[in-house]
Amino acid sequence: MENSARSADGPVDDVLRGRTVVVTGGTRGVGAGIARAFAALGAHVLACARRPPEQPLDGVEFAPLDLRDAPAVRTFFEALPRLDVLVNNAGGTPYRRLADADAERHARVIELNLLTPLTASLAAYEHLRRARGSVVMVGSVSGGRPSPGSAAYGAAKAGLENLAASMAVEWAPEVRVNTLVVGMVRTELSAVHYGGADGLAAVARTVPLGRLATPADVGAAAAFLASDAASYISGASLLVHGGGERPAFLGAATANREEHRQGGPG
């Protein structure tokens, strides 16, 4: 029996058909990749952001929303007829050393990356509880290691992962909550963080899988966590980082370099 629909781009799997998904910050980069992934699985997808995408995303509806405006966020979610999945993706930070800005500016980074996911999750809770739905937090490897130049961001992402774990316990069994711990992703803004083609290639070589993630990679992981295939997964942190980072000491140590291994013990 045929169990897939068809879009202009080809067949569409229907494992999430009939479900409504909100993706915050879903108009570009990682967020757009997540929105596309859910749309490709048949979901009704709303992408929330302050500005619309430069190019419309197939199968994705844009909803203007400033996630820092808590009353507006509550009004938005109250108006939805239903909600099955909330993906808290909105976030980010410029490169900024701690001593180069005042505390208020760093606080805005924490607000965007930690408080707005909390605001959206609380506003969505009743919908999600009725639907026995799920929340997917988009975290970062920056939350689990030192993040010079983005310390406030790293602190917020560490807090986000802890928040998700606590939320998963408090909201069980009606709502599942999980976190994607995302590594480096190649987006339209990658050059700002890593440089041009040479910089991107050099950074990719530090990843065990030999490349940066694509937004589609993150989208596939988010869709998995929201799907019935992950129905017994809650309070988890899924690493989406290509194997992590090669430990720096391995490049500095001389004990196990190839030339020493070839000579064998003396």
Tab-separated table of C-alpha atoms in Angstrom:
chain	number	residue	atom	x	y	z
A	1	MET	CA	0.000	0.000	0.000
A	2	GLU	CA	1.300	3.452	-0.878
A	3	ASN	CA	2.056	5.374	2.313
A	4	SER	CA	3.802	8.461	1.043
A	5	ALA	CA	2.673	11.713	-0.496
A	6	ARG	CA	4.506	13.498	-3.253
A	7	SER	CA	5.855	17.037	-3.381
A	8	ALA	CA	7.334	19.068	-6.192
A	9	ASP	CA	10.759	17.783	-5.116
A	10	GLY	CA	9.803	14.091	-5.013
A	11	PRO	CA	8.275	11.622	-2.561
A	12	VAL	CA	7.444	12.742	0.950
A	13	ASP	CA	7.453	10.294	3.842
A	14	ASP	CA	4.353	10.683	5.999
A	15	VAL	CA	5.548	9.565	9.429
A	16	LEU	CA	4.647	12.987	10.885
A	17	ARG	CA	1.613	13.704	8.723
A	18	GLY	CA	-1.137	15.514	10.590
A	19	ARG	CA	1.175	16.849	13.272
A	20	THR	CA	1.836	20.524	13.809
A	21	VAL	CA	5.424	21.586	14.437
A	22	VAL	CA	6.739	24.982	15.491
A	23	VAL	CA	10.411	25.698	14.774
A	24	THR	CA	11.722	28.881	16.366
A	25	GLY	CA	14.330	30.681	14.301
A	26	GLY	CA	13.272	28.416	11.448
A	27	THR	CA	13.872	30.717	8.495
A	28	ARG	CA	17.568	30.223	7.758
A	29	GLY	CA	20.598	28.098	8.575
A	30	VAL	CA	20.049	25.238	10.999
A	31	GLY	CA	16.474	26.323	11.666
A	32	ALA	CA	15.571	26.177	7.983
A	33	GLY	CA	17.136	22.719	7.755
A	34	ILE	CA	15.011	21.552	10.673
A	35	ALA	CA	11.846	23.065	9.219
A	36	ARG	CA	12.486	21.397	5.852
A	37	ALA	CA	13.088	18.033	7.504
A	38	PHE	CA	9.729	18.086	9.291
A	39	ALA	CA	7.928	19.318	6.186
A	40	ALA	CA	9.453	16.461	4.185
A	41	LEU	CA	7.942	14.034	6.705
A	42	GLY	CA	4.465	15.428	6.154
A	43	ALA	CA	4.131	17.748	9.159
A	44	HIS	CA	2.449	21.139	9.136
A	45	VAL	CA	5.425	23.368	9.955
A	46	LEU	CA	5.389	26.918	11.317
A	47	ALA	CA	8.729	28.740	11.317
A	48	CYS	CA	8.844	31.632	13.812
A	49	ALA	CA	11.264	34.523	13.526
A	50	ARG	CA	11.306	38.296	13.498
A	51	ARG	CA	11.963	38.424	9.754
A	52	PRO	CA	10.698	36.190	6.939
A	53	PRO	CA	13.100	33.959	4.998
A	54	GLU	CA	14.820	35.490	1.990
A	55	GLN	CA	13.311	32.699	-0.084
A	56	PRO	CA	10.096	30.894	0.944
A	57	LEU	CA	10.678	27.378	2.266
A	58	ASP	CA	8.597	24.712	0.515
A	59	GLY	CA	5.962	23.314	2.827
A	60	VAL	CA	6.804	25.737	5.643
A	61	GLU	CA	4.564	28.548	6.850
A	62	PHE	CA	6.224	31.684	8.200
A	63	ALA	CA	4.899	33.216	11.431
A	64	PRO	CA	6.384	36.593	12.487
A	65	LEU	CA	7.285	36.518	16.172
A	66	ASP	CA	9.803	38.222	18.437
A	67	LEU	CA	10.641	35.447	20.881
A	68	ARG	CA	11.943	37.950	23.415
A	69	ASP	CA	8.424	39.417	23.717
A	70	ALA	CA	6.893	37.035	26.253
A	71	PRO	CA	3.288	38.308	25.951
A	72	ALA	CA	3.482	37.987	22.158
A	73	VAL	CA	4.839	34.438	22.509
A	74	ARG	CA	1.964	33.452	24.794
A	75	THR	CA	-0.571	35.005	22.417
A	76	PHE	CA	0.946	33.152	19.468
A	77	PHE	CA	0.755	29.728	21.094
A	78	GLU	CA	-2.707	30.327	22.550
A	79	ALA	CA	-4.002	30.996	19.031
A	80	LEU	CA	-2.790	27.673	17.627
A	81	PRO	CA	-5.496	25.049	17.176
A	82	ARG	CA	-3.021	22.317	18.126
A	83	LEU	CA	0.682	21.673	18.597
A	84	ASP	CA	2.556	18.383	18.600
A	85	VAL	CA	6.215	19.405	18.480
A	86	LEU	CA	8.155	22.474	19.564
A	87	VAL	CA	11.722	22.831	18.332
A	88	ASN	CA	13.544	25.544	20.273
A	89	ASN	CA	16.185	26.452	17.727
A	90	ALA	CA	16.368	30.274	17.880
A	91	GLY	CA	19.675	31.468	19.272
A	92	GLY	CA	23.213	32.412	18.417
A	93	THR	CA	25.904	34.884	19.366
A	94	PRO	CA	28.549	37.123	17.841
A	95	TYR	CA	32.205	36.561	18.705
A	96	ARG	CA	32.728	38.653	21.817
A	97	ARG	CA	35.366	38.346	24.553
A	98	LEU	CA	33.980	38.688	28.047
A	99	ALA	CA	35.933	41.835	28.927
A	100	ASP	CA	34.973	43.519	25.651
A	101	ALA	CA	31.331	44.074	26.658
A	102	ASP	CA	29.330	44.877	29.738
A	103	ALA	CA	27.233	42.357	31.626
A	104	GLU	CA	24.008	43.666	30.134
A	105	ARG	CA	25.137	42.787	26.618
A	106	HIS	CA	26.156	39.277	27.660
A	107	ALA	CA	22.815	38.948	29.439
A	108	ARG	CA	21.014	39.478	26.132
A	109	VAL	CA	22.842	36.455	24.715
A	110	ILE	CA	21.719	34.380	27.688
A	111	GLU	CA	18.170	35.682	27.292
A	112	LEU	CA	18.006	34.625	23.646
A	113	ASN	CA	19.590	31.207	24.125
A	114	LEU	CA	18.105	30.157	27.471
A	115	LEU	CA	15.154	32.281	28.535
A	116	THR	CA	13.346	32.370	25.190
A	117	PRO	CA	13.278	28.543	24.927
A	118	LEU	CA	11.839	28.460	28.445
A	119	THR	CA	9.243	31.103	27.537
A	120	ALA	CA	8.197	29.247	24.393
A	121	SER	CA	8.074	25.880	26.142
A	122	LEU	CA	5.860	27.186	28.932
A	123	ALA	CA	3.566	28.882	26.426
A	124	ALA	CA	3.316	25.643	24.423
A	125	TYR	CA	2.913	23.293	27.384
A	126	GLU	CA	-0.874	22.853	27.423
A	127	HIS	CA	-0.968	22.087	23.695
A	128	LEU	CA	1.891	19.622	24.020
A	129	ARG	CA	0.347	17.941	27.057
A	130	ARG	CA	-2.945	17.378	25.256
A	131	ALA	CA	-1.168	16.023	22.176
A	132	ARG	CA	1.329	13.965	24.215
A	133	GLY	CA	3.908	15.773	22.138
A	134	SER	CA	7.552	16.631	22.481
A	135	VAL	CA	10.068	19.436	22.803
A	136	VAL	CA	13.416	19.391	21.032
A	137	MET	CA	16.001	21.818	22.369
A	138	VAL	CA	18.822	22.759	20.009
A	139	GLY	CA	21.876	22.866	22.221
A	140	SER	CA	25.554	23.104	21.400
A	141	VAL	CA	28.884	21.477	22.150
A	142	SER	CA	29.791	24.948	23.473
A	143	GLY	CA	27.725	24.087	26.546
A	144	GLY	CA	30.082	21.270	27.495
A	145	ARG	CA	33.515	22.815	27.004
A	146	PRO	CA	35.248	26.188	27.377
A	147	SER	CA	33.942	28.658	24.801
A	148	PRO	CA	36.339	31.608	24.587
A	149	GLY	CA	34.747	34.381	22.564
A	150	SER	CA	31.277	33.008	23.223
A	151	ALA	CA	31.281	32.367	26.957
A	152	ALA	CA	27.772	33.667	27.612
A	153	TYR	CA	26.460	31.517	24.771
A	154	GLY	CA	28.207	28.431	26.136
A	155	ALA	CA	26.834	29.098	29.600
A	156	ALA	CA	23.323	29.483	28.200
A	157	LYS	CA	23.573	26.239	26.227
A	158	ALA	CA	24.806	24.394	29.316
A	159	GLY	CA	21.791	25.745	31.155
A	160	LEU	CA	19.488	24.763	28.285
A	161	GLU	CA	20.586	21.134	28.449
A	162	ASN	CA	19.995	21.049	32.205
A	163	LEU	CA	16.639	22.782	31.781
A	164	ALA	CA	15.576	20.141	29.246
A	165	ALA	CA	16.549	17.301	31.573
A	166	SER	CA	14.516	18.792	34.423
A	167	MET	CA	11.605	19.571	32.123
A	168	ALA	CA	11.607	15.964	30.900
A	169	VAL	CA	11.091	14.741	34.465
A	170	GLU	CA	8.488	17.328	35.446
A	171	TRP	CA	6.420	16.957	32.266
A	172	ALA	CA	6.540	13.172	31.955
A	173	PRO	CA	4.720	11.119	30.885
A	174	GLU	CA	2.659	13.500	28.724
A	175	VAL	CA	5.527	15.449	27.105
A	176	ARG	CA	8.926	14.192	26.027
A	177	VAL	CA	11.843	16.643	26.110
A	178	ASN	CA	15.252	16.070	24.533
A	179	THR	CA	18.288	18.072	23.465
A	180	LEU	CA	20.366	18.010	20.301
A	181	VAL	CA	23.953	18.824	21.214
A	182	VAL	CA	25.102	20.260	17.903
A	183	GLY	CA	28.659	20.747	16.733
A	184	MET	CA	29.877	22.906	13.882
A	185	VAL	CA	27.407	23.362	11.033
A	186	ARG	CA	28.060	24.728	7.563
A	187	THR	CA	25.516	27.490	6.903
A	188	GLU	CA	25.370	30.767	5.019
A	189	LEU	CA	27.115	32.395	8.009
A	190	SER	CA	29.971	29.896	8.324
A	191	ALA	CA	32.543	32.236	6.813
A	192	VAL	CA	31.900	34.739	9.607
A	193	HIS	CA	32.987	32.175	12.191
A	194	TYR	CA	35.569	30.081	10.334
A	195	GLY	CA	36.827	32.168	7.396
A	196	GLY	CA	36.710	31.442	3.683
A	197	ALA	CA	37.107	28.157	1.845
A	198	ASP	CA	40.564	27.460	3.285
A	199	GLY	CA	39.370	28.165	6.811
A	200	LEU	CA	36.318	25.949	6.394
A	201	ALA	CA	38.452	23.122	5.026
A	202	ALA	CA	40.926	23.434	7.899
A	203	VAL	CA	38.145	23.418	10.476
A	204	ALA	CA	36.510	20.398	8.800
A	205	ARG	CA	39.763	18.472	9.196
A	206	THR	CA	39.463	18.791	12.981
A	207	VAL	CA	36.213	16.794	12.928
A	208	PRO	CA	36.625	12.991	12.975
A	209	LEU	CA	34.060	12.554	10.178
A	210	GLY	CA	36.018	15.056	8.091
A	211	ARG	CA	33.286	17.621	7.476
A	212	LEU	CA	30.998	20.107	9.152
A	213	ALA	CA	27.367	19.139	9.615
A	214	THR	CA	24.735	20.377	7.209
A	215	PRO	CA	21.435	21.869	8.381
A	216	ALA	CA	19.800	18.735	6.951
A	217	ASP	CA	21.873	16.566	9.305
A	218	VAL	CA	20.520	18.469	12.290
A	219	GLY	CA	17.005	18.415	10.842
A	220	ALA	CA	17.065	14.635	10.495
A	221	ALA	CA	18.141	14.237	14.117
A	222	ALA	CA	15.439	16.625	15.340
A	223	ALA	CA	12.758	14.789	13.361
A	224	PHE	CA	13.912	11.474	14.813
A	225	LEU	CA	13.625	12.731	18.389
A	226	ALA	CA	10.124	14.057	17.690
A	227	SER	CA	8.930	10.898	15.945
A	228	ASP	CA	7.357	7.740	17.301
A	229	ALA	CA	10.673	5.977	16.685
A	230	ALA	CA	11.943	7.865	19.752
A	231	SER	CA	8.821	7.305	21.857
A	232	TYR	CA	10.858	5.952	24.808
A	233	ILE	CA	13.536	8.649	24.627
A	234	SER	CA	13.160	11.607	26.983
A	235	GLY	CA	15.620	13.641	28.993
A	236	ALA	CA	18.351	12.641	26.563
A	237	SER	CA	21.136	14.611	24.898
A	238	LEU	CA	21.895	13.426	21.372
A	239	LEU	CA	25.368	14.373	20.144
A	240	VAL	CA	25.298	15.632	16.553
A	241	HIS	CA	28.934	16.628	16.187
A	242	GLY	CA	30.622	14.278	13.732
A	243	GLY	CA	32.574	12.470	16.422
A	244	GLY	CA	33.552	15.549	18.408
A	245	GLU	CA	37.011	17.076	18.425
A	246	ARG	CA	40.359	15.353	18.218
A	247	PRO	CA	42.074	15.932	21.592
A	248	ALA	CA	44.699	18.668	21.246
A	249	PHE	CA	47.303	16.698	23.197
A	250	LEU	CA	47.414	14.046	20.465
A	251	GLY	CA	48.813	16.601	18.059
A	252	ALA	CA	51.415	17.752	20.551
A	253	ALA	CA	52.575	14.427	21.975
A	254	THR	CA	55.597	12.711	20.426
A	255	ALA	CA	55.289	9.277	22.061
A	256	ASN	CA	52.989	7.709	19.475
A	257	ARG	CA	53.841	9.503	16.263
A	258	GLU	CA	54.238	7.383	13.156
A	259	GLU	CA	58.013	7.725	13.003
A	260	HIS	CA	58.330	6.357	16.545
A	261	ARG	CA	55.942	3.458	15.892
A	262	GLN	CA	57.899	2.395	12.812
A	263	GLY	CA	61.122	2.117	14.778
A	264	GLY	CA	59.599	-0.028	17.498
A	265	PRO	CA	61.093	-0.315	20.973
A	266	GLY	CA	64.836	0.336	21.126
